[in-house]
XYZ file of C-alpha atoms in Angstrom:
643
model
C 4.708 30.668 -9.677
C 4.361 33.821 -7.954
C 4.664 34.389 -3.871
C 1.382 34.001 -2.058
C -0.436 36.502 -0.999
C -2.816 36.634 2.356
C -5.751 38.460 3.278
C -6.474 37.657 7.482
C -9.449 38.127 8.489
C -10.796 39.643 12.337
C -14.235 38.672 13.118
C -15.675 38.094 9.790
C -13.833 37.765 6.802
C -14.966 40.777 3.763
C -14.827 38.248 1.106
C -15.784 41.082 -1.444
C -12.575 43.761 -0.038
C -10.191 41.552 -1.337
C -11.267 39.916 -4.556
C -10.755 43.213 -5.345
C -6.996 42.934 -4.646
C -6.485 39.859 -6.690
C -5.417 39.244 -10.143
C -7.170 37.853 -13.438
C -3.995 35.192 -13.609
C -4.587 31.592 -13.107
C -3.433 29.734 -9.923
C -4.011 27.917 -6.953
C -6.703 29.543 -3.274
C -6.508 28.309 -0.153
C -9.577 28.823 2.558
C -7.992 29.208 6.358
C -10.671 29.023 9.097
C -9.727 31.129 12.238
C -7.673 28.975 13.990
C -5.214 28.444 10.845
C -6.680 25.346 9.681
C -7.463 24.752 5.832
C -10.765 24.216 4.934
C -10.567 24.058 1.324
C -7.921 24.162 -1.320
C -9.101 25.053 -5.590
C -7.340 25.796 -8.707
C -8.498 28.868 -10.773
C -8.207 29.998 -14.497
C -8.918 33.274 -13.434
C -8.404 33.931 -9.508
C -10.214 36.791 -9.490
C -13.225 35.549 -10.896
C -13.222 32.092 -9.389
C -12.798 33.441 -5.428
C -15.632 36.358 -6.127
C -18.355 33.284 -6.972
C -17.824 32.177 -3.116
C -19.148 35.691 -2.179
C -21.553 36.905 -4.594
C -25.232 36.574 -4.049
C -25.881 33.440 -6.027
C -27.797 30.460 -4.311
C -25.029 27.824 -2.970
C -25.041 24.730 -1.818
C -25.687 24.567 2.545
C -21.760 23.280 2.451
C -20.284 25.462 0.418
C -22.187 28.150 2.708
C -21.115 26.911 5.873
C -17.552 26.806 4.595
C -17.487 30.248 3.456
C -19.335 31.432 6.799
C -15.882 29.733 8.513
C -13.160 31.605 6.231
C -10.630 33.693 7.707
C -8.098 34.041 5.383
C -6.997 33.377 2.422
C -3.964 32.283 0.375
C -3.131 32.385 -3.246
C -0.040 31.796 -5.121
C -0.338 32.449 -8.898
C 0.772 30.173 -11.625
C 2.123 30.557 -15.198
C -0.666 28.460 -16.645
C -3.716 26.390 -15.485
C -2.110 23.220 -15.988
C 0.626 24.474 -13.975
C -2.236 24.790 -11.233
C -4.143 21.485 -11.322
C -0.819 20.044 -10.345
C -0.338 22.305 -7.258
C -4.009 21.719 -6.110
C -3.421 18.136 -6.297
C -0.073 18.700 -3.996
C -1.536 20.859 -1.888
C -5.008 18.855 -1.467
C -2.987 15.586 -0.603
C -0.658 17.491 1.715
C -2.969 19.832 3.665
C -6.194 17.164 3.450
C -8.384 19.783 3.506
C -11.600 19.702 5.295
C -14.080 20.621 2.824
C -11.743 19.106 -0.388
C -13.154 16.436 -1.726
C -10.929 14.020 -1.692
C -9.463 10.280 -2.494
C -8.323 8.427 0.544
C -4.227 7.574 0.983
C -3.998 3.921 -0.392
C -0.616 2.053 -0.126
C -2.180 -0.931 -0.921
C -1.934 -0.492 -4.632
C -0.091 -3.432 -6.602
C 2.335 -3.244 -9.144
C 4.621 -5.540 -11.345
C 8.047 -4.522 -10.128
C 11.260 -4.913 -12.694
C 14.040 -4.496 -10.396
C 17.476 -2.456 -11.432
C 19.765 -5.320 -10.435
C 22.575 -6.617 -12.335
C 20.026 -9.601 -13.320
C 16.902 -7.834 -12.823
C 13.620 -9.682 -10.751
C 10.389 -9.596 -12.237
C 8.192 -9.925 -8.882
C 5.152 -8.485 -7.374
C 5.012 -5.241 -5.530
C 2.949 -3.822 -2.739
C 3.707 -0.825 -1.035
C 6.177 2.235 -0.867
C 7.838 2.239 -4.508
C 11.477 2.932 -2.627
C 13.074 0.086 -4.376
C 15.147 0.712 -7.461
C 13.584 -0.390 -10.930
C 10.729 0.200 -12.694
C 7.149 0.011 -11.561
C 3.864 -1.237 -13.913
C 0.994 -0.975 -13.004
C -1.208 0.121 -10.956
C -3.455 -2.579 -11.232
C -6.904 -3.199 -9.882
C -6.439 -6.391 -7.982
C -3.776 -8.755 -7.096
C -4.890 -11.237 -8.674
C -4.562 -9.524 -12.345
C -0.941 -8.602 -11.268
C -0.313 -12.722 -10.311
C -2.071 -13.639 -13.876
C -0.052 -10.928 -15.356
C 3.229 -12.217 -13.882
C 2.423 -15.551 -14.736
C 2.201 -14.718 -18.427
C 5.582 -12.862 -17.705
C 7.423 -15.732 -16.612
C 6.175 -18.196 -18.837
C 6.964 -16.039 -21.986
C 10.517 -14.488 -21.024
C 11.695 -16.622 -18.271
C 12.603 -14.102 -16.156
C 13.986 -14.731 -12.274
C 11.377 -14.491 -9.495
C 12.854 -15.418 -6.530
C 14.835 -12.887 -3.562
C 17.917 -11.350 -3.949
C 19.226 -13.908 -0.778
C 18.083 -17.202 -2.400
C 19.551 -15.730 -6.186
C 22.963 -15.686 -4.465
C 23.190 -18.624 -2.571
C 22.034 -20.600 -5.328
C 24.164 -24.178 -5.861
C 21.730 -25.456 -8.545
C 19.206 -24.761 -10.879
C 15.578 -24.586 -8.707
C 11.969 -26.019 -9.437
C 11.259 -22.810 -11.613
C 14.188 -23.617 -14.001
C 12.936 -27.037 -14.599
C 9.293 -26.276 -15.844
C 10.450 -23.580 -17.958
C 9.915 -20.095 -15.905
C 13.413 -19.006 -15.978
C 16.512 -19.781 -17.141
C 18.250 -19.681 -14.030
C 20.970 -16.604 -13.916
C 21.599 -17.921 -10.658
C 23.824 -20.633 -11.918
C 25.133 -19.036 -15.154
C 23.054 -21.109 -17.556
C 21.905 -18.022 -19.260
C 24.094 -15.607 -20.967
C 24.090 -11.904 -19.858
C 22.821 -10.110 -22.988
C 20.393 -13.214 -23.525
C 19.134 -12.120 -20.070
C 19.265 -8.497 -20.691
C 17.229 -8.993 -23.779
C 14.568 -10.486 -22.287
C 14.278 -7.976 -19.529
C 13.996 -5.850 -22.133
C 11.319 -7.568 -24.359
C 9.472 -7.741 -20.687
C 9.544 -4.089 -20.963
C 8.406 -3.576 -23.850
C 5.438 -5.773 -23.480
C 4.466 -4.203 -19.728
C 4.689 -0.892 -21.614
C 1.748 -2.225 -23.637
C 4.357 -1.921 -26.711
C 3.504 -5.153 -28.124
C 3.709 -4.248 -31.825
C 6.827 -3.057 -31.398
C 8.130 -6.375 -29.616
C 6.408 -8.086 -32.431
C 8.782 -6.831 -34.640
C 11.788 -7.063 -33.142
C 11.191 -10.523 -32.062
C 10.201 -11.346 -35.731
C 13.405 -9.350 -37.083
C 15.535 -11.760 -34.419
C 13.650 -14.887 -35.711
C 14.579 -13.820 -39.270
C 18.693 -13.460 -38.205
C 18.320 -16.563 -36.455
C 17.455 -18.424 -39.349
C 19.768 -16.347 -41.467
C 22.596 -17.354 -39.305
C 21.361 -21.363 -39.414
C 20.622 -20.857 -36.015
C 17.244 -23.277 -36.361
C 16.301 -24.256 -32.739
C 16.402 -20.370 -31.391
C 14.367 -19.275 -34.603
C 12.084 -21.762 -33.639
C 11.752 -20.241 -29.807
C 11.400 -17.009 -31.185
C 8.611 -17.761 -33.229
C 6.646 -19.560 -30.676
C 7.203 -16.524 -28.406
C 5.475 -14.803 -31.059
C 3.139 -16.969 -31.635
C 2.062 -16.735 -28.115
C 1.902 -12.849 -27.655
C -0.545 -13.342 -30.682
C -2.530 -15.592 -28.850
C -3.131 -13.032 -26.200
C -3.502 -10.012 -28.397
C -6.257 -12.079 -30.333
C -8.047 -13.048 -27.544
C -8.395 -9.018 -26.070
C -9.189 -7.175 -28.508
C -11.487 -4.401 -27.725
C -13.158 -2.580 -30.540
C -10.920 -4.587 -33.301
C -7.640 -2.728 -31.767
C -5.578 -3.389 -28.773
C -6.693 -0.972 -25.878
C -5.037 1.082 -23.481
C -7.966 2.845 -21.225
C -9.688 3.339 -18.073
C -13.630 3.130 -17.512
C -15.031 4.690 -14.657
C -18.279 5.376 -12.859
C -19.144 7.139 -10.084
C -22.679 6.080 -7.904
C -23.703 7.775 -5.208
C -25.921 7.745 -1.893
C -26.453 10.790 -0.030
C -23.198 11.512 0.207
C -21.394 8.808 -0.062
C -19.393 7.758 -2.956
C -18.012 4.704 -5.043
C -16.316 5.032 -7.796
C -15.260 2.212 -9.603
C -12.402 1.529 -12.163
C -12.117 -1.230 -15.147
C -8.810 -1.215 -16.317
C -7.279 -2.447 -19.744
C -3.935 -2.842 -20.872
C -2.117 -3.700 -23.715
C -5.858 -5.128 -24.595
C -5.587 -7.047 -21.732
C -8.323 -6.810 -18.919
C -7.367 -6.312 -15.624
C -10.508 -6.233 -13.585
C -11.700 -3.327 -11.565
C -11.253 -1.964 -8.298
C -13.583 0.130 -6.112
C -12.985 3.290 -4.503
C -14.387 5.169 -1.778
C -13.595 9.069 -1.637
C -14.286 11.153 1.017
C -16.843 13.623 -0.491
C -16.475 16.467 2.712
C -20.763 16.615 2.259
C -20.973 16.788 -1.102
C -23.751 14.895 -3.238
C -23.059 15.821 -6.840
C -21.374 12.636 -8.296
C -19.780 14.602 -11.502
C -18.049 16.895 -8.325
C -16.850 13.710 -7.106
C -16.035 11.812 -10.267
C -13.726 15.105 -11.716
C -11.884 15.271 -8.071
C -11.206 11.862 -8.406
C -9.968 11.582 -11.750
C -7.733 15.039 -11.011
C -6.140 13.226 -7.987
C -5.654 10.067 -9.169
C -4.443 10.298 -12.414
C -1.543 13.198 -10.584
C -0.110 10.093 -9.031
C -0.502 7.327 -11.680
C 0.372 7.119 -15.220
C -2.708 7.540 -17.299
C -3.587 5.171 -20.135
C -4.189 6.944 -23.723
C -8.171 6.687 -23.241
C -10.140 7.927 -19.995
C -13.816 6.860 -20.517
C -16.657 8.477 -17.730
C -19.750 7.525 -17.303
C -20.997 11.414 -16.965
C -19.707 14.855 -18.259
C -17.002 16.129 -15.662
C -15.586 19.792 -15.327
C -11.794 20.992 -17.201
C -12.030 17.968 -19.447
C -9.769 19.980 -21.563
C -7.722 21.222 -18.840
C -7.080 17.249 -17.021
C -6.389 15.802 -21.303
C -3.482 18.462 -21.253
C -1.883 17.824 -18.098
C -2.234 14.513 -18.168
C -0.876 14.163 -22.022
C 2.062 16.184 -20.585
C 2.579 14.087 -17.526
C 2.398 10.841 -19.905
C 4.854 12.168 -23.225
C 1.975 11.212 -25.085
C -1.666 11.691 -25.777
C -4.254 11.263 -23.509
C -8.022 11.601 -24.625
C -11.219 11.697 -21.554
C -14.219 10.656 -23.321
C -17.650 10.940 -21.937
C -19.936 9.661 -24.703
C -19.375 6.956 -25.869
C -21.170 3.732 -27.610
C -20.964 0.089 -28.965
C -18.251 -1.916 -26.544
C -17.216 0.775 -23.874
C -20.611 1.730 -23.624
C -21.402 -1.818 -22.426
C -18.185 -1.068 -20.063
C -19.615 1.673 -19.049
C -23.153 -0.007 -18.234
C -21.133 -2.840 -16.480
C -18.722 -0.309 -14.501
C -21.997 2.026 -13.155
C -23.450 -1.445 -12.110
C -20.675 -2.305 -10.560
C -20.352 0.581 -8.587
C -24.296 0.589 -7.242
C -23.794 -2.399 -5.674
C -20.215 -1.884 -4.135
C -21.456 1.738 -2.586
C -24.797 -0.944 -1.258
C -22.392 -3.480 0.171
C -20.718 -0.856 1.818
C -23.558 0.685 3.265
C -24.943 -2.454 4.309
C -21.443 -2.708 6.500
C -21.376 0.491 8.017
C -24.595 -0.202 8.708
C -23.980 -3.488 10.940
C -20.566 -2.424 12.082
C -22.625 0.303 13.570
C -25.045 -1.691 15.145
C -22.047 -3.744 16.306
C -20.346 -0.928 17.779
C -23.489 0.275 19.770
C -24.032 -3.323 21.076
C -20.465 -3.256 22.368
C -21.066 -0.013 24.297
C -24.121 -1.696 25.579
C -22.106 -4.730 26.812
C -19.658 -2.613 28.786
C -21.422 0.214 29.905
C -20.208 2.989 28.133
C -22.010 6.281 28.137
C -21.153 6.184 24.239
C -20.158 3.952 21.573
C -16.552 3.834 21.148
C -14.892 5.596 18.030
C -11.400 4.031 18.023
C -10.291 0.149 19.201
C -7.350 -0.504 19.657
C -6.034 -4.418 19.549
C -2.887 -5.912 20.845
C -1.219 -9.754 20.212
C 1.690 -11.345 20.787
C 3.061 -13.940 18.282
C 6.394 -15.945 18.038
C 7.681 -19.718 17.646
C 9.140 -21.020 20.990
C 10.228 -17.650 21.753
C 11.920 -17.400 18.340
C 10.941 -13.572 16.018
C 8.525 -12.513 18.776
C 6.321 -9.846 17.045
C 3.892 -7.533 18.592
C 0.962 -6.512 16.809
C -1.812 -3.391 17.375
C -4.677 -2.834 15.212
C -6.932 -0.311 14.777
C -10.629 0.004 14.102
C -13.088 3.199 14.378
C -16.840 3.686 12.956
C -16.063 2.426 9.597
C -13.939 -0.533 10.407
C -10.340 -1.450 10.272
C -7.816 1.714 9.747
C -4.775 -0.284 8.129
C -2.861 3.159 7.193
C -2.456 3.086 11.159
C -1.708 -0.390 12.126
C 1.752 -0.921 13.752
C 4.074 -3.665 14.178
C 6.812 -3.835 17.000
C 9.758 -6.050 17.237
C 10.178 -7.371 20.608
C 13.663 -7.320 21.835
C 15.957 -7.798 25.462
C 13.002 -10.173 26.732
C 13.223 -13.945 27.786
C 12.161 -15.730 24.647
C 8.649 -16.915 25.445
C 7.870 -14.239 27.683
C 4.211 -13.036 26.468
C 3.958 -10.823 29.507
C 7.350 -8.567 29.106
C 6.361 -8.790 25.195
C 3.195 -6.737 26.064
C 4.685 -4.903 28.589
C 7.059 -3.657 25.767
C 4.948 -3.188 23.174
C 2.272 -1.146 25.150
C 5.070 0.586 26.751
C 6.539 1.093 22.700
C 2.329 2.606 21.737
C 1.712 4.582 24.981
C 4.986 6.717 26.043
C 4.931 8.771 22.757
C 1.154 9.217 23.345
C 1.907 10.562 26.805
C 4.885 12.310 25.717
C 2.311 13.996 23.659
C -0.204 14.469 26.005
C 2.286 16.000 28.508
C 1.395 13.124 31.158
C 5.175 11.770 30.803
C 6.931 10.936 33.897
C 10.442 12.179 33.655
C 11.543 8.903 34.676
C 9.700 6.756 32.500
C 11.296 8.774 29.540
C 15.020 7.708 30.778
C 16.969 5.609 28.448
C 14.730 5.540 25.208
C 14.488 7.547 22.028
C 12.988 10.820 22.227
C 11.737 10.934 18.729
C 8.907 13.901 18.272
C 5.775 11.319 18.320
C 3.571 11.411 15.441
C -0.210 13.656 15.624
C -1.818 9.739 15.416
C 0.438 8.727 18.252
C -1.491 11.375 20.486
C -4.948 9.467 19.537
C -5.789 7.177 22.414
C -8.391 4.602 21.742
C -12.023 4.321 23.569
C -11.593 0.905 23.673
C -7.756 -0.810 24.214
C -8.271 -4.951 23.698
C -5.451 -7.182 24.761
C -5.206 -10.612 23.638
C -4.919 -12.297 26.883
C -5.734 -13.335 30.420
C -5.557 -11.694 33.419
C -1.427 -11.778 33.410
C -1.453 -9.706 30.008
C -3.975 -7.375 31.444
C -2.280 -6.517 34.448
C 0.912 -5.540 32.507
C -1.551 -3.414 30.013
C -2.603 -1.880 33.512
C 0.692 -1.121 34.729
C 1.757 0.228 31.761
C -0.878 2.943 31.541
C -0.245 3.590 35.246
C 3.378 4.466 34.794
C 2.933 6.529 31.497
C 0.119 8.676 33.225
C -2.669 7.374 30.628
C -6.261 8.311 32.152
C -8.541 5.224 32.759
C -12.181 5.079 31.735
C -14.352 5.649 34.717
C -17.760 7.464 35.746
C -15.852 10.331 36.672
C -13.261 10.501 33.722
C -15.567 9.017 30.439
C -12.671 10.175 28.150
C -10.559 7.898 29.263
C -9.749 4.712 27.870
C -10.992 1.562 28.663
C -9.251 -1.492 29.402
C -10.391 -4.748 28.196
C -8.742 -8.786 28.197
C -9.962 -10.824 25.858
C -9.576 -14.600 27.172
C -9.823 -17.754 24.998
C -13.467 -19.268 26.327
C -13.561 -23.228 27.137
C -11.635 -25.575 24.687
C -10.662 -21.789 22.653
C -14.281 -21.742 21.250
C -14.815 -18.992 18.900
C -17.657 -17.149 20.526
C -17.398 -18.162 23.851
C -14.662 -15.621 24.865
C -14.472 -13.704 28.126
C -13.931 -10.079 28.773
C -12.153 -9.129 31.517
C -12.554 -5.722 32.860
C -10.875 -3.239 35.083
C -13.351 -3.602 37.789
C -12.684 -7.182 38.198
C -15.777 -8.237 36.289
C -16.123 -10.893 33.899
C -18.554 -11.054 30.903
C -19.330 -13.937 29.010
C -21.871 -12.853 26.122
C -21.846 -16.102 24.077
C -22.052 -16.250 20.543
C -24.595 -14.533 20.167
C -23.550 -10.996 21.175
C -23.399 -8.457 18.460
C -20.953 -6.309 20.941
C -18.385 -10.019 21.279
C -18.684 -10.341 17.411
C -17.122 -7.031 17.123
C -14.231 -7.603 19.672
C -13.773 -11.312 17.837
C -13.552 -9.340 14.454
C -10.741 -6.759 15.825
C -8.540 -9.837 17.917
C -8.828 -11.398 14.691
C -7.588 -9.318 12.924
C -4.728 -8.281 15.476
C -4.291 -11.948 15.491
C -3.599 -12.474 11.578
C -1.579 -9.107 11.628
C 0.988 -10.424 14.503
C 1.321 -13.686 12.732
C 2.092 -12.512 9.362
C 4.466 -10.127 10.666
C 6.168 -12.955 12.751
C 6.312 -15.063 9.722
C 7.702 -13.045 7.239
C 10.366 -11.737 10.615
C 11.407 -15.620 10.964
C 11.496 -16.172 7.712
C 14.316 -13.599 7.064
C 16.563 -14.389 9.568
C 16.452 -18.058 8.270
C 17.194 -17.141 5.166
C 20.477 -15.636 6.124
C 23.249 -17.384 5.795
C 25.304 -18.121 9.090
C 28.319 -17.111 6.748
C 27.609 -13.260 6.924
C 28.192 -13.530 10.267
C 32.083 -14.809 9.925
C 34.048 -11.838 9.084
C 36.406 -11.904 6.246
C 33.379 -13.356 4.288
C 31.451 -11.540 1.520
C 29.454 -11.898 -1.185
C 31.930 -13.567 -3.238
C 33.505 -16.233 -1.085
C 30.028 -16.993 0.676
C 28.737 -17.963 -2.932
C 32.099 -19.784 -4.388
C 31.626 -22.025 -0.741
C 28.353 -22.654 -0.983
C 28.630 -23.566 -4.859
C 31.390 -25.694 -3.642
C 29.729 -27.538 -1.630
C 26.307 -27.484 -3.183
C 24.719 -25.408 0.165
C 25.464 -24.792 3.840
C 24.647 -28.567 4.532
C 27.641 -29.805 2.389
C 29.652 -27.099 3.957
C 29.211 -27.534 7.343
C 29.764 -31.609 6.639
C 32.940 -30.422 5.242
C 36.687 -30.462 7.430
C 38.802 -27.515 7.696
C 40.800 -28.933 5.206
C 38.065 -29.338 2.799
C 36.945 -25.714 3.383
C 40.447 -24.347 2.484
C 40.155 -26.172 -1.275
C 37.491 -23.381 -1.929
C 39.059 -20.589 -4.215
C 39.640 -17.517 -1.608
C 39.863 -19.338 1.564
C 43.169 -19.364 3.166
C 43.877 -21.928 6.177
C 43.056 -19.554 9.210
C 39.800 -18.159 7.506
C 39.029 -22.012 6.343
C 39.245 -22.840 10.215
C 37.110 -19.698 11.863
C 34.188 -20.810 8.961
C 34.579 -24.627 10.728
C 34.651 -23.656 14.129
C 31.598 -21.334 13.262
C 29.633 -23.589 12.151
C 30.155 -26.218 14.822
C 30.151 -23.161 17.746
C 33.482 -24.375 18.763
C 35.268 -21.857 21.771
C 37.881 -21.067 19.169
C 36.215 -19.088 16.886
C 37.136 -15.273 17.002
């Protein structure tokens, strides 16, 4: 790729000057308004030709002509070859998020079958950042297709499912050894390259490589018998057998099918488009998305943008089938066949079977985009109803929710949510771990937390008092940690309230009043009589007190966001006790590691047996000398003499 070049622009921008500068080679435009922000990024076969369309006469579409009426400058950097620059627009596009780009919305939420890289790999599900080690399949549409794929997994290879702190801490073989779902590595009843080969017959059949497994499983079948080795033969045909069973029953146009359908509906402009995915023959279900079009209402715009983006970050099957004729087809099939190592076809017309997918998939996707519509629809009318109910000049565009969860004092976990115009933004939900406080202490919990939310906002905002910055990290805050919310909801009575008030005090955060209406308003949301759903009271910073009932559009909407913060706090407290259960008291005793925790706990069949066990006992235990056998005793029964 060549170095960019610029063109800056003062006062208007002569479009038509410096086309003339550019070159016929292809590569990759970029649209700056005036104050340096991108409004649009595009790849070009020629960039000569494809930058002059933006300024010749031609009729254009009002958006494209208010974007050009905004350019500035422009950037280009030239590529080798136009495959070269579909991949750089899709960089560029997910790292700049253009304004006028349209573009598929950051999901995280995507689920995958992970096979981990361990010594005696995990076959589990996965959602989220793919940081661990090991190999990722999918993505797939739903979770539940990844569950019914795992369960197939399991069943057929018997492959471990369980965390890496239960696998090494186990004494005995668990419930999942006993129905047949894994042959339990934990305890040694499996050899190593038994193991290793099924891990990598689990490969094989993820990879949708099923023939292939076929035939190695039927060439190990035939060298089992050969060797007299009757019982294993007889496993491995069965495991054939079943694979068989599958394949028969997915079939898709007599063959096994790898491929994508898609559709793309549209009203006004906004978008759905919807996915059926198959693998290995096997159909996964679908999954709708909704991309944010930047104005436009041509769904084969749309559909093409989509497919360029999405298939950049995921592996793309063999067949891509659309339910309408998209731009580059030629150009995506050879970037994507070279991103794959193998062949990938986009087909557009299509009949028989995957033109009843097709039919199915553009159904599908009208009534998604409807649903969807219908929701904006009321959370709008919910959202104005709340303004209504607490006297805002307008109806809030961002709530924010905080709650407080923990057992007797024990993980405490703070939770904020976030909602605007089109409900709940999960991509900016936050947890906090709540530390240094009396367990049990909601009010020094929120007066953490908010503290945690609000001091890189005001840091941000310049409203910082230099000594409420003493004594904590000075990390650069974040551009979402400058938003503050219209609306801030705490989970909690008057005591919770008046910590969310001091809080905001201290950091300089502006209150919502007549005379400040940016501001943000502070609300307590109070469990109503006998913690009724719907007869909740709102406590606000004039000292009122509204009880709308059940009936209130405006309470609906603050029930719906506490909810949520609600379920958010709690699963994060869950899964924050959970872990430091599972953690053996052992790590804590130094001169123990991995080895000697697992040789006691085998030993002694768990940390039960152990800690039933005399100092004596312990020192029995292969690796335990007499003064480490008596700090693990006097550990474990918090005597003063353990060092």
């Amino acid at each position: 790729m060549s170095p960019r070049r610029t063109a800056e622009g003062s006062g208007s921008f002569d479009g038509k000057a410096y086309v003339s500068t550019l070159s016929t080679a292809p590569g990759v435009y970029r649209m700056l308004a005036a104050d340096g922000a991108v409004l649009y990024v595009g790849k070009a076969a020629s960039l000569r030709k494809r930058v002059a369309n933006y300024f010749s006469g031609a009729p254009k579409p009002t958006r494209i002509m208010s974007m050009v009426s905004q350019i500035a400058a422009i950037e280009v950097t030239a590529t080798r070859t136009e495959a070269e620059a579909l991949l750089l627009e899709n960089q560029l596009i997910k790292s700049l998020k253009p304004r006028y780009n349209v573009m598929l919305r950051d999901d995280k939420s995507y689920p995958y079958v992970l096979l981990t890289g361990d010594e005696w790999p995990r076959l589990a599900f996965h959602r989220g950042p793919r940081s661990m080690p090991g190999r990722y399949f999918g993505p797939y549409p739903s979770a539940s297709s990844v569950r019914e794929t795992l369960n197939v997994m399991h069943k057929l290879f018997r492959l471990r499912n369980c965390e890496d702190s239960v696998f090494r801490n186990r004494s005995r073989p668990c419930l999942q050894y006993q129905i047949g779902r894994c042959s339990a590595p934990c305890v040694n009843l499996v050899d190593p390259q038994e193991y290793a080969q099924a891990v990598h017959r689990a490969g094989l059949f993820l990879d949708g490589r099923s023939s292939e497994l076929n035939e190695e499983l039927a060439q190990a079948m035939e060298q089992a018998s050969e060797a007299l080795e009757f019982e294993r033969a007889a496993a491995l045909r069965d495991l054939i057998a079943t694979i068989r069973g599958l394949q028969a029953r997915q079939y898709v146009d007599g063959s096994i099918a790898d491929l994508d359908v898609l559709a793309c509906t549209m009203q006004g402009s906004q978008a759905c488009v919807m996915l059926l995915a198959f693998r290995d023959g096997r159909n996964l279900g679908t999954r709708a998305f909704f991309p944010r079009t930047a104005g436009s209402e041509d769904p084969a715009e749309v559909l093409a943008a989509f497919v360029s983006q999405y298939y950049a970050e995921q592996l793309p099957p063999r067949e891509i089938v659309l339910d309408r004729a998209i731009e580059d087809v030629a150009l995506l099939q050879e970037a994507f066949s070279i991103n794959a190592g193998r062949r990938v076809q986009i087909k557009t017309s299509v009949r028989s079977e995957r033109a009843g997918y097709v039919e199915l998939v553009r159904r599908n996707a009208a009534l998604s985009l409807a649903a969807r519509i219908d929701s904006q629809s009321a959370q709008q009318a919910r959202l104005e109803a709340l303004r209504e109910l607490l006297g805002m000049e307008s109806a809030p565009r961002r709530i924010e929710c905080f709650d407080i969860s923990h057992t007797m004092g024990e993980a405490t976990v703070a939770s904020c949510v976030v909602f605007d115009g089109e409900g709940p933004v999960r991509s900016q939900y936050r947890r906090y771990n709540i530390t240094g406080v009396v367990p049990g202490d909601d009010y020094a919990a929120m007066h953490q937390a908010l503290t945690r939310r609000f001091r890189r906002a005001a840091a941000a905002l310049g409203t910082l008092p230099d000594a409420a910055g003493e004594g904590v990290e000075t990390k650069a805050p974040a551009p979402r940690d400058a938003v503050l919310p219209d609306v801030l909801l705490i989970d909690g009575g008057a005591g919770q309230v008046a910590q969310a008030r001091d809080v905001m005090q201290s950091l300089g955060i502006p209150a919502r009043s007549a005379a400040n209406p940016e501001g943000v308003l502070l609300v307590g949301v109070a469990k109503g009589e006998a913690r009724k759903a719907g007869h909740e009271t709102l406590l606000l910073p004039d000292g009122r007190e509204l009880k709308p009932g059940p009936d209130s559009a405006g309470l609906q909407l603050v029930q719906q966001v506490r909810d949520e913060a609600h379920r958010f706090a709690i699963t994060g407290h869950r899964g924050r006790r959970q872990k430091a259960r599972s953690v053996s008291r052992l790590e804590d005793i130094p001169g123990i590691g991995p080895r000697r925790r697992a040789n006691l706990l085998r030993h002694f069949g768990g940390l039960a047996g152990l800690k039933a066990a005399g100092a004596e006992e312990i020192a029995q235990v292969e690796g335990v000398n007499a003064a480490l056998a008596r700090r693990i005793y006097d550990s474990l029964h918090g005597t003063d003499s353990a060092t």
